Short mmCIF file of N, CA and C in Angstrom, two decimals:
data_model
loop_
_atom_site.label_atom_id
_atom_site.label_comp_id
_atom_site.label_asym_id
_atom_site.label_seq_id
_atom_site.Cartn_x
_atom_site.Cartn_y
_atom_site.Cartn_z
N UNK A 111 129.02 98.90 92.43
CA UNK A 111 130.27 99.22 91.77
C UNK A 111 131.14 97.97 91.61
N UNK A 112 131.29 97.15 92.55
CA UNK A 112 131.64 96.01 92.32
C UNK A 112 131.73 95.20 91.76
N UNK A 113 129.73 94.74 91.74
CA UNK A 113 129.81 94.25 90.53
C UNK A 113 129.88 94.49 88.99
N UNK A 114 129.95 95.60 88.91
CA UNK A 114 130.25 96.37 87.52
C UNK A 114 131.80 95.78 87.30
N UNK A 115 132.82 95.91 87.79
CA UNK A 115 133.83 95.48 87.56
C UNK A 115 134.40 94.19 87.68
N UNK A 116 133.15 93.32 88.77
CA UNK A 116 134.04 91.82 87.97
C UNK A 116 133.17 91.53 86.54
N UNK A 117 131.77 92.00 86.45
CA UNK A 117 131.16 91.78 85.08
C UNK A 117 132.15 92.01 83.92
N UNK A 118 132.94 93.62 84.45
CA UNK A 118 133.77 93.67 83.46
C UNK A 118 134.81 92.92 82.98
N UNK A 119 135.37 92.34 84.03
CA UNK A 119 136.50 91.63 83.94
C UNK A 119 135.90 90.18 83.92
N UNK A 120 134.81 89.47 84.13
CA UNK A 120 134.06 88.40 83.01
C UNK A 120 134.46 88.40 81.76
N UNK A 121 133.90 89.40 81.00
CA UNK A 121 133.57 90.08 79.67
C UNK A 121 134.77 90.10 78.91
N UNK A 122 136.17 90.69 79.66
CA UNK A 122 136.81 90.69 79.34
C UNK A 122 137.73 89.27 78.86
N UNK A 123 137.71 88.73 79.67
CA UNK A 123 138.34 86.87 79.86
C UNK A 123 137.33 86.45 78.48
N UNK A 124 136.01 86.60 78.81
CA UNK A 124 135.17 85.90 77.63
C UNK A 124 135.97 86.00 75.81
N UNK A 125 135.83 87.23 76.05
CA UNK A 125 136.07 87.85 74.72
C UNK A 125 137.60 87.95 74.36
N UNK A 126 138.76 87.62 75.33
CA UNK A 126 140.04 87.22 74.98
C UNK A 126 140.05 85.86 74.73
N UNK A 127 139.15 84.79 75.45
CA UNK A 127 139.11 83.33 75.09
C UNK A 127 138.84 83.20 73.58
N UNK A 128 137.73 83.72 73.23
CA UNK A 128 137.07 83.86 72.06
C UNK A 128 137.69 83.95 70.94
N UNK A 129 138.64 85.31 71.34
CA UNK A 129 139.78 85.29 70.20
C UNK A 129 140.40 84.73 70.03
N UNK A 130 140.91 84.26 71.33
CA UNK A 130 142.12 82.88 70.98
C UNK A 130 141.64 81.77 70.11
N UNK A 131 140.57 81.41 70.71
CA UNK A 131 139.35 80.30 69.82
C UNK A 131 139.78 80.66 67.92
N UNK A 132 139.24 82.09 67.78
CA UNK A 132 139.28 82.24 66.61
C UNK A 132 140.82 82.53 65.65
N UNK A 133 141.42 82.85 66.73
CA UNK A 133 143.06 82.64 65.80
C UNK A 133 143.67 81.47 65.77
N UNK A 134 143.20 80.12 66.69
CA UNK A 134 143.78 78.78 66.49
C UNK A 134 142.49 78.17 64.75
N UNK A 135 141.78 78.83 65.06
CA UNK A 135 141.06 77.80 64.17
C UNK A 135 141.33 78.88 62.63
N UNK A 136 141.96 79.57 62.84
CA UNK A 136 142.63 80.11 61.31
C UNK A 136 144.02 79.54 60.77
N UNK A 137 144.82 78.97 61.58
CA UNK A 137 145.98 77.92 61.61
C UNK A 137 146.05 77.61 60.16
N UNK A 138 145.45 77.51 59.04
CA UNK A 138 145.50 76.99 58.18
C UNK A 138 146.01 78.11 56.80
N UNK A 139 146.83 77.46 56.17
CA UNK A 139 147.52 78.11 54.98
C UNK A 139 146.68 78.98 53.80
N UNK A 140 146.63 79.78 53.36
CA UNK A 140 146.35 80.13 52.38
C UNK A 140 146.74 79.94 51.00
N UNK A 141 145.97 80.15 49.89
CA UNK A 141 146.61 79.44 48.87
C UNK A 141 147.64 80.71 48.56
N UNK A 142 147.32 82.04 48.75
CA UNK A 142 148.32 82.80 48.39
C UNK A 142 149.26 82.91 49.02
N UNK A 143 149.46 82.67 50.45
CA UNK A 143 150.83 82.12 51.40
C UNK A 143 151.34 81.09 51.10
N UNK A 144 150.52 80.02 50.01
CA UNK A 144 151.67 78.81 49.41
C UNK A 144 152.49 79.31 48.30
N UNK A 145 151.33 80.09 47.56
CA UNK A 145 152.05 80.72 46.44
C UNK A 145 153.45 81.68 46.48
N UNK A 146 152.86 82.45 47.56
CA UNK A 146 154.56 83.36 48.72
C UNK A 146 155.94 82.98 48.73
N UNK A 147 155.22 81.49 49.60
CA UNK A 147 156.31 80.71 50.39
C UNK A 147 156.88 79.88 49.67
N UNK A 148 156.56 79.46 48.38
CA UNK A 148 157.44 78.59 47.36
C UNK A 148 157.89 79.23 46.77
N UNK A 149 157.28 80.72 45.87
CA UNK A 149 158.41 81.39 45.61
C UNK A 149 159.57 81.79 46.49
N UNK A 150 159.48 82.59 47.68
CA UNK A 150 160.63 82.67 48.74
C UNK A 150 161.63 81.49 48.37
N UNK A 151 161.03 80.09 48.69
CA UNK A 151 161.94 79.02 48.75
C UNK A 151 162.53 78.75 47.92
N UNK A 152 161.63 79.10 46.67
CA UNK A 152 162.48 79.11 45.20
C UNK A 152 163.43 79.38 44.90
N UNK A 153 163.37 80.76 45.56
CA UNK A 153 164.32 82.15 45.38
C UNK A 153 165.54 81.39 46.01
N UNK A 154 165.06 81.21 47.45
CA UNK A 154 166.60 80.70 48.46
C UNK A 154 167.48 79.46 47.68
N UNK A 155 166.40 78.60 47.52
CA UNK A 155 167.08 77.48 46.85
C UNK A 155 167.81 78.23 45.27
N UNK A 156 167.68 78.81 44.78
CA UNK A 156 168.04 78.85 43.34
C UNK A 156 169.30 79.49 43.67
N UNK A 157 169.83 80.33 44.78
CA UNK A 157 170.98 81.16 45.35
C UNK A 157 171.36 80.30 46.12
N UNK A 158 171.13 79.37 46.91
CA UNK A 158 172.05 78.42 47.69
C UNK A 158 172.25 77.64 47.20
N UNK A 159 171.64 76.77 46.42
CA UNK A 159 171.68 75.26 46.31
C UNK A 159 171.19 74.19 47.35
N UNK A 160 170.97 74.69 48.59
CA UNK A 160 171.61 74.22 49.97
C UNK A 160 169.76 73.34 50.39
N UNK A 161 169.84 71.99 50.06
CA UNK A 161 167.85 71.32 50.56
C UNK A 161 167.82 71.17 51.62
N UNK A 162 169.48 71.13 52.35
CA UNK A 162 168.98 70.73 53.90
C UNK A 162 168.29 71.66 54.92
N UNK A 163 168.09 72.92 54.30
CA UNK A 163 167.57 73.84 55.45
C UNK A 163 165.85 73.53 55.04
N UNK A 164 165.31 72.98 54.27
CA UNK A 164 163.84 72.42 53.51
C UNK A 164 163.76 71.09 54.36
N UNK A 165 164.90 70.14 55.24
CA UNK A 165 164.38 69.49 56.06
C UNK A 165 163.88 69.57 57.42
N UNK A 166 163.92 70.63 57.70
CA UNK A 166 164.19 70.92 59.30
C UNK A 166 162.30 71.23 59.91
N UNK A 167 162.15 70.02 60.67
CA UNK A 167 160.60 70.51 60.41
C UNK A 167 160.04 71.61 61.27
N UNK A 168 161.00 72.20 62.25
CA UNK A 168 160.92 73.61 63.28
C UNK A 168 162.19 74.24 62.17
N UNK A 169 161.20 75.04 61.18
CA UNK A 169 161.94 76.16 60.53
C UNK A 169 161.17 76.89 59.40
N UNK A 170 161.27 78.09 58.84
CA UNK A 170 160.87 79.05 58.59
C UNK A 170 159.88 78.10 56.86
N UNK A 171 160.17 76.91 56.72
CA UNK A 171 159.44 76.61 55.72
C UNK A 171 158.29 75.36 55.90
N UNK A 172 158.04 75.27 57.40
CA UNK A 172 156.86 74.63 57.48
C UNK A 172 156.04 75.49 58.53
N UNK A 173 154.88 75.88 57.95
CA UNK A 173 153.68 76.97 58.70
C UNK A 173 152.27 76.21 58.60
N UNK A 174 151.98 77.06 59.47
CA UNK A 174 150.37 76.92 59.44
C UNK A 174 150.11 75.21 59.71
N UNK A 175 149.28 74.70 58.78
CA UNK A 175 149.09 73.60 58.55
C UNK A 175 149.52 72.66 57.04
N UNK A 176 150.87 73.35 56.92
CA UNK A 176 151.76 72.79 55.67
C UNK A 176 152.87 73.12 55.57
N UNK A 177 153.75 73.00 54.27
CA UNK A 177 155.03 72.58 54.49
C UNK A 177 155.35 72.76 53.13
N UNK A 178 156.34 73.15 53.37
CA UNK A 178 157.60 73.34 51.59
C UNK A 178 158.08 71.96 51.53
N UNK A 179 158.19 71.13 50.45
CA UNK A 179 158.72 69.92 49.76
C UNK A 179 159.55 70.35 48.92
N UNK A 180 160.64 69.53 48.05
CA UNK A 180 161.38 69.69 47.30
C UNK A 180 161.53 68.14 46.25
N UNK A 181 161.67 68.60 44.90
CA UNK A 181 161.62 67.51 44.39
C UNK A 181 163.16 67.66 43.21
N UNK A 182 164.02 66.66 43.23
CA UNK A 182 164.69 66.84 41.91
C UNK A 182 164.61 66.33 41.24
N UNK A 183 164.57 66.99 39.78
CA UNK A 183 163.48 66.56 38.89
C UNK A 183 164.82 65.88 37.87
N UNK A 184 165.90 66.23 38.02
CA UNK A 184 166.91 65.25 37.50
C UNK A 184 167.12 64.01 37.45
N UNK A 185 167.18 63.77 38.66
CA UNK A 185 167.13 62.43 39.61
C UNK A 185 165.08 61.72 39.82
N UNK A 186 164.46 62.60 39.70
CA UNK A 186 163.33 62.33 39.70
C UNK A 186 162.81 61.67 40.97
N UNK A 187 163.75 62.05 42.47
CA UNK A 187 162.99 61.64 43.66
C UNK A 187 162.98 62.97 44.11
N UNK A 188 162.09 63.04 45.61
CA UNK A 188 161.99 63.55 46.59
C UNK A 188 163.18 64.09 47.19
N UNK A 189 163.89 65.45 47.23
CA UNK A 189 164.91 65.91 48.03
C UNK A 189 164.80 66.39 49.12
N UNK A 190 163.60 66.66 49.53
CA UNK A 190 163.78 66.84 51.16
C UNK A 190 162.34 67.01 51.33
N UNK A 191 161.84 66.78 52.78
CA UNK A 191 160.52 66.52 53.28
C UNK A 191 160.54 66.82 54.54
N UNK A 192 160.24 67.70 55.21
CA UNK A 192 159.99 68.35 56.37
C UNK A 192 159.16 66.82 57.21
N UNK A 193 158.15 66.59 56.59
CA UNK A 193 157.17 65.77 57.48
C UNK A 193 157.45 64.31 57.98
N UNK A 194 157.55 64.36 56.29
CA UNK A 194 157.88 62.72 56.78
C UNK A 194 159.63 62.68 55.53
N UNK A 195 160.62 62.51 56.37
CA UNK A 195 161.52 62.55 56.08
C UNK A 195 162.06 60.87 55.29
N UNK A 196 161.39 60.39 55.97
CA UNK A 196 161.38 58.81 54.82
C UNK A 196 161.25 58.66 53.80
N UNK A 197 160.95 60.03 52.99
CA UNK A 197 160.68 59.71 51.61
C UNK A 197 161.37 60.63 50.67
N UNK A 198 162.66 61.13 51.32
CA UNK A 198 164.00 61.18 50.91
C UNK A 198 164.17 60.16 49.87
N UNK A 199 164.99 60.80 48.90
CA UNK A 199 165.60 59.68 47.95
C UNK A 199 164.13 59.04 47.39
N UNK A 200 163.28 58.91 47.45
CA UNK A 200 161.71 57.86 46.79
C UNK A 200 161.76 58.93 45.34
N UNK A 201 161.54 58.06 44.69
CA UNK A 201 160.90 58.32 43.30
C UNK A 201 159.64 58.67 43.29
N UNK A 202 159.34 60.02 42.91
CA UNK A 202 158.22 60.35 43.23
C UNK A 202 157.24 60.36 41.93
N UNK A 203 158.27 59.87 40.83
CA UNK A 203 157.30 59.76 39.47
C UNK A 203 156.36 58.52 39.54
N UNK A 204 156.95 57.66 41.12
CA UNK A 204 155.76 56.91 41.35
C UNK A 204 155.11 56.85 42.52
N UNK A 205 155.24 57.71 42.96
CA UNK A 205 153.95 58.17 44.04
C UNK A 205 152.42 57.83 43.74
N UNK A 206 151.83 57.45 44.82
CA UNK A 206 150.58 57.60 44.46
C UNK A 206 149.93 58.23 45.52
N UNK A 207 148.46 58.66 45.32
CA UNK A 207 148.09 59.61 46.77
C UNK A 207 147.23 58.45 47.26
N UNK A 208 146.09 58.51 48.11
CA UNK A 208 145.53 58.01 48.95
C UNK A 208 144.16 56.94 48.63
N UNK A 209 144.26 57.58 47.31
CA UNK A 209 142.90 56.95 46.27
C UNK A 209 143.26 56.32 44.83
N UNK A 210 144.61 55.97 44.87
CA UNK A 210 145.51 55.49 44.36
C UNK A 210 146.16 56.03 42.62
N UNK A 211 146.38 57.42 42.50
CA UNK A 211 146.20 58.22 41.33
C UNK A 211 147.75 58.59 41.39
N UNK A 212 148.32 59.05 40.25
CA UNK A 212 149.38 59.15 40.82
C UNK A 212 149.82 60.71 40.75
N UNK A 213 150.51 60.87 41.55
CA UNK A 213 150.56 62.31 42.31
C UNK A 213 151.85 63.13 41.32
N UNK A 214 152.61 63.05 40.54
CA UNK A 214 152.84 63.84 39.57
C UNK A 214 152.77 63.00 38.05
N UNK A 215 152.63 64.23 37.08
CA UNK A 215 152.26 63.62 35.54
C UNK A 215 153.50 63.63 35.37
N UNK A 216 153.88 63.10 33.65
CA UNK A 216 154.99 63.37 33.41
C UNK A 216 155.68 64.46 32.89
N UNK A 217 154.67 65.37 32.79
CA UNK A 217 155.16 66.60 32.41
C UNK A 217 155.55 67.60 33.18
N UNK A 218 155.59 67.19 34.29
CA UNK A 218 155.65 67.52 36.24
C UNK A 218 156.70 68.80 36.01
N UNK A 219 157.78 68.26 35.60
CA UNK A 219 158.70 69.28 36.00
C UNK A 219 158.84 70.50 35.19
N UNK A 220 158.54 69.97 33.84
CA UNK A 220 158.50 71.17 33.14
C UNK A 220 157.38 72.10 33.20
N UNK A 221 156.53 72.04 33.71
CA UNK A 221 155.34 72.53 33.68
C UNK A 221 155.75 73.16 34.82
N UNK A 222 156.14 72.91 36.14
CA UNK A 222 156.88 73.85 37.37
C UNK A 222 157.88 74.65 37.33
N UNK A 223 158.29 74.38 35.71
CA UNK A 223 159.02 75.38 35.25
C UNK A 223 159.24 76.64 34.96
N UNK A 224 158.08 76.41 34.25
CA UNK A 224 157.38 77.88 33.50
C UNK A 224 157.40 78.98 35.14
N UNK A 225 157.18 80.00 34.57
CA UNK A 225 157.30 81.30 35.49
C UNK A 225 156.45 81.25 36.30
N UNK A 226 155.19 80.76 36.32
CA UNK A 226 153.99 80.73 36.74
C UNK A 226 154.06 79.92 37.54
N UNK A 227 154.56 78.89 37.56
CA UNK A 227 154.49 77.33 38.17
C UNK A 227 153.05 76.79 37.61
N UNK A 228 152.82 75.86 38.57
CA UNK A 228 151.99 75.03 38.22
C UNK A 228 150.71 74.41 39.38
N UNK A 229 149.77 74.27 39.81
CA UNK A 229 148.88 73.82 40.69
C UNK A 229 148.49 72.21 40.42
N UNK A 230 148.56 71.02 41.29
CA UNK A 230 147.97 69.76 41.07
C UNK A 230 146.98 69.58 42.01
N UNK A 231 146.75 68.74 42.11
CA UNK A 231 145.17 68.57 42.77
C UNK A 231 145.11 66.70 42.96
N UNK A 232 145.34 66.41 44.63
CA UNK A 232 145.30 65.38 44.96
C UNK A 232 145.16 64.94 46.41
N UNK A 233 144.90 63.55 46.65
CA UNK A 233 144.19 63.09 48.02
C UNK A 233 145.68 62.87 49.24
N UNK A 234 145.24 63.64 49.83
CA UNK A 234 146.89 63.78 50.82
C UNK A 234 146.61 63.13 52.38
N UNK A 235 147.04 62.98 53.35
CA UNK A 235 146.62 63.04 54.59
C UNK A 235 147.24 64.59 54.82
N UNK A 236 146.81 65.28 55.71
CA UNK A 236 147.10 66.09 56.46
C UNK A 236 148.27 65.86 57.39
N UNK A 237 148.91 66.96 58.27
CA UNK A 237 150.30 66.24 59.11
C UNK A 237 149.30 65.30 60.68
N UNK A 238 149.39 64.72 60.73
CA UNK A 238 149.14 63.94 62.08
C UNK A 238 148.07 63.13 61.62
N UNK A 239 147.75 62.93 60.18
CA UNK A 239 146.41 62.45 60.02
C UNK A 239 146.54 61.04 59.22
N UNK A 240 145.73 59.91 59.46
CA UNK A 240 146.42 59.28 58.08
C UNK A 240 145.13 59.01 56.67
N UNK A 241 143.92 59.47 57.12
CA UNK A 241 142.98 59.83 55.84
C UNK A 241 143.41 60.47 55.64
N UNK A 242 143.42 60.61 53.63
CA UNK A 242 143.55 61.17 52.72
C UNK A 242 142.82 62.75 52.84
N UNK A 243 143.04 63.94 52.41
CA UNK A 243 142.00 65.09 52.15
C UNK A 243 142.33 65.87 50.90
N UNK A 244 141.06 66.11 50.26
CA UNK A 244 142.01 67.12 49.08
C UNK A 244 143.22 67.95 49.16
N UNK A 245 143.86 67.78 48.36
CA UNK A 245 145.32 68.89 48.66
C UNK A 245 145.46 69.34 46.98
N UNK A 246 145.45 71.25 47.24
CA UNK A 246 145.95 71.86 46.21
C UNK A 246 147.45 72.08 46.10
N UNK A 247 148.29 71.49 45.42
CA UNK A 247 149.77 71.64 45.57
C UNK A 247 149.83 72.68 44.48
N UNK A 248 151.36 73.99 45.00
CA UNK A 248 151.69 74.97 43.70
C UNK A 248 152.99 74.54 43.87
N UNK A 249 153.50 74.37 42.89
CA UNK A 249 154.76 73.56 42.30
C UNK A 249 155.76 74.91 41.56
N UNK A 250 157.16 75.18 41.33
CA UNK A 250 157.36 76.50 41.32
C UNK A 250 159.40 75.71 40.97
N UNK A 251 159.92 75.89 39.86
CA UNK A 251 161.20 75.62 39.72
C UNK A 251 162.09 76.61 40.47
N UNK A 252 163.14 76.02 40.74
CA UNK A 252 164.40 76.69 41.66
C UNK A 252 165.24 77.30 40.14
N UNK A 253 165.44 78.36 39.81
CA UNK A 253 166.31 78.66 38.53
C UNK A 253 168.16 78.34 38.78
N UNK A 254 168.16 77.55 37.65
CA UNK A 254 169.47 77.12 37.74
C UNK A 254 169.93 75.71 38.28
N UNK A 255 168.49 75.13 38.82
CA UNK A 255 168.74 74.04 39.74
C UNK A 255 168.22 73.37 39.40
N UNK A 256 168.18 71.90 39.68
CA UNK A 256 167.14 70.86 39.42
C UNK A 256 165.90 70.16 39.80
N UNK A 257 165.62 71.54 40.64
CA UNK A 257 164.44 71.19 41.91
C UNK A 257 163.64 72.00 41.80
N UNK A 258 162.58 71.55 42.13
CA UNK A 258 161.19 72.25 42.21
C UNK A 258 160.84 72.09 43.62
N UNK A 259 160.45 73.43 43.86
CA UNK A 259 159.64 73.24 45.34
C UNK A 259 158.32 73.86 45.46
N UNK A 260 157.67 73.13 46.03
CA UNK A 260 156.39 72.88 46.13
C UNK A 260 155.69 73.07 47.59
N UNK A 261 154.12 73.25 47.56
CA UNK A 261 153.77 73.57 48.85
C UNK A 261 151.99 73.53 48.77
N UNK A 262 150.96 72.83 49.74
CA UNK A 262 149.91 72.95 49.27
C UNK A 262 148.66 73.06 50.52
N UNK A 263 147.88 73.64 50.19
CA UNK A 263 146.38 73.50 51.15
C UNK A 263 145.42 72.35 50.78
N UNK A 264 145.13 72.59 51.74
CA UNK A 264 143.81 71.54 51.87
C UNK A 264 142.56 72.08 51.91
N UNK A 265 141.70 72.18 50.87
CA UNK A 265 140.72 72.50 50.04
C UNK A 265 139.98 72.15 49.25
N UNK A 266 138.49 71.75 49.79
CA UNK A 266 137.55 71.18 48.86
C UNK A 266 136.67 71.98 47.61
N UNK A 267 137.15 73.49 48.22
CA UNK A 267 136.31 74.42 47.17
C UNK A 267 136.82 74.92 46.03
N UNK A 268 137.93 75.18 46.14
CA UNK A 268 139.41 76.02 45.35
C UNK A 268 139.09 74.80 43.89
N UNK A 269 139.37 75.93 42.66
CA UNK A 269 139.60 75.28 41.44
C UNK A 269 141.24 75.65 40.75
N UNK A 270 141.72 74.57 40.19
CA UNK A 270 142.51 74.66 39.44
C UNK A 270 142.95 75.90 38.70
N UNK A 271 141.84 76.25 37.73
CA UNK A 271 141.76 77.10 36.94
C UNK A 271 141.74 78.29 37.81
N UNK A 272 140.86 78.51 38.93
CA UNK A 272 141.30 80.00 39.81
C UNK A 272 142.53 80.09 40.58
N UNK A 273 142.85 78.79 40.57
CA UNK A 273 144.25 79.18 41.35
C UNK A 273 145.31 79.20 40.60
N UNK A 274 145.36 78.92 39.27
CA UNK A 274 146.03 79.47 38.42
C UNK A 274 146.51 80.95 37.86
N UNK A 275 145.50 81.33 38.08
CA UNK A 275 145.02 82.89 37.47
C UNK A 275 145.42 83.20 38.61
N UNK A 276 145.47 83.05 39.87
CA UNK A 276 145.40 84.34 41.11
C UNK A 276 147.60 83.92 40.85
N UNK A 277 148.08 82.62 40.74
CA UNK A 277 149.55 82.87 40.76
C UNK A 277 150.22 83.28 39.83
N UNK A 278 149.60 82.92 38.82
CA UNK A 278 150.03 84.07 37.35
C UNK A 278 149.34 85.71 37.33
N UNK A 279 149.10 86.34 38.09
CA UNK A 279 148.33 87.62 38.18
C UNK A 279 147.51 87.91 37.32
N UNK A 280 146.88 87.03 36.62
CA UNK A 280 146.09 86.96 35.75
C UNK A 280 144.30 87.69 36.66
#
C-alpha cells in the first residue's frame, strides 16, 4: 500500500514538472495575439493620446516573447520602445534590421493605415538576444493620431500573404 502511494505521488510531481516544461516553452506570441494586442493599443492610443504607458517594459503591452512599439509617422521616428528605450526619438525611416535591409518602406505609414493594417517581414534580434531572427511585424494606425503601433513574432514559417488574410478576416 505504500508503495502504491509514493508511486503515486512520483507520478504526480512527474507529470506537474512536465507541464510546467510545456507551458514555459509556449511563452511565445501568436500572430493572432499580435494582431489583438495592436489593435487594443490602437484603440487606447487613439482615445488617449498618452505613448508613455507603451514605454513601461513591466506593463500590459509587452507579453510573451514581444512587445507593442510605437512609431510617429509625422515626425517619422520611434515614439516609444518598451525594449530598448534608446531608440526614442531615432528615425526609423532609416532603420535597418540585422542583414542590413531597411525595416520600413516608404509607404510605411499609410499602408498601417488602412483598416487592416499591414504585416512586414524582417531580421530582428529577439529581447536578450543580439542575432538577428525572422520577425513578422503587424503594423495598425492609432485613428486621429499620428502613430502607428506595431507588434511582431518570430517566425520562419508564417507568410505574408496568410497573415494578411487571417487580420483582414479574409
Amino acid at each position: 500500500m505504500k508503495s502504491s502511494k509514493i508511486f503515486a505521488g512520483v507520478a504526480v510531481a512527474l507529470v506537474s514538472v512536465a507541464l510546467c516544461t510545456v507551458a514555459v516553452g509556449q511563452d511565445h506570441a501568436t500572430a493572432q495575439q499580435v494582431v489583438a494586442k495592436v489593435r487594443e493599443a490602437a484603440s487606447t492610443l487613439s482615445k488617449t493620446g498618452d505613448v508613455a504607458q507603451f514605454q513601461q517594459r513591466q506593463g500590459p503591452w509587452v507579453w510573451a516573447d514581444t512587445y507593442t512599439f510605437i512609431q510617429n509617422c509625422d515626425k517619422k521616428v520611434i515614439a516609444a520602445q518598451p525594449i530598448s528605450p534608446e531608440r526614442v526619438g531615432q528615425d526609423f525611416m532609416t532603420m535597418k534590421d540585422t542583414r542590413g535591409k531597411e525595416l520600413f518602406q516608404k509607404d510605411f505609414c499609410d499602408a498601417a493605415k488602412r483598416s487592416s493594417g499591414v504585416w512586414s517581414e524582417y531580421w530582428w534580434p529577439k529581447p536578450g538576444e543580439k542575432d538577428g531572427s525572422r520577425k513578422l511585424t503587424y503594423s495598425l494606425g492609432a485613428n486621429g493620431t499620428p502613430y502607428v503601433v506595431s507588434a511582431g513574432v518570430y517566425d520562419d514559417k508564417a507568410t505574408i500573404a496568410d497573415l494578411s488574410k487571417m487580420s483582414s478576416g479574409k
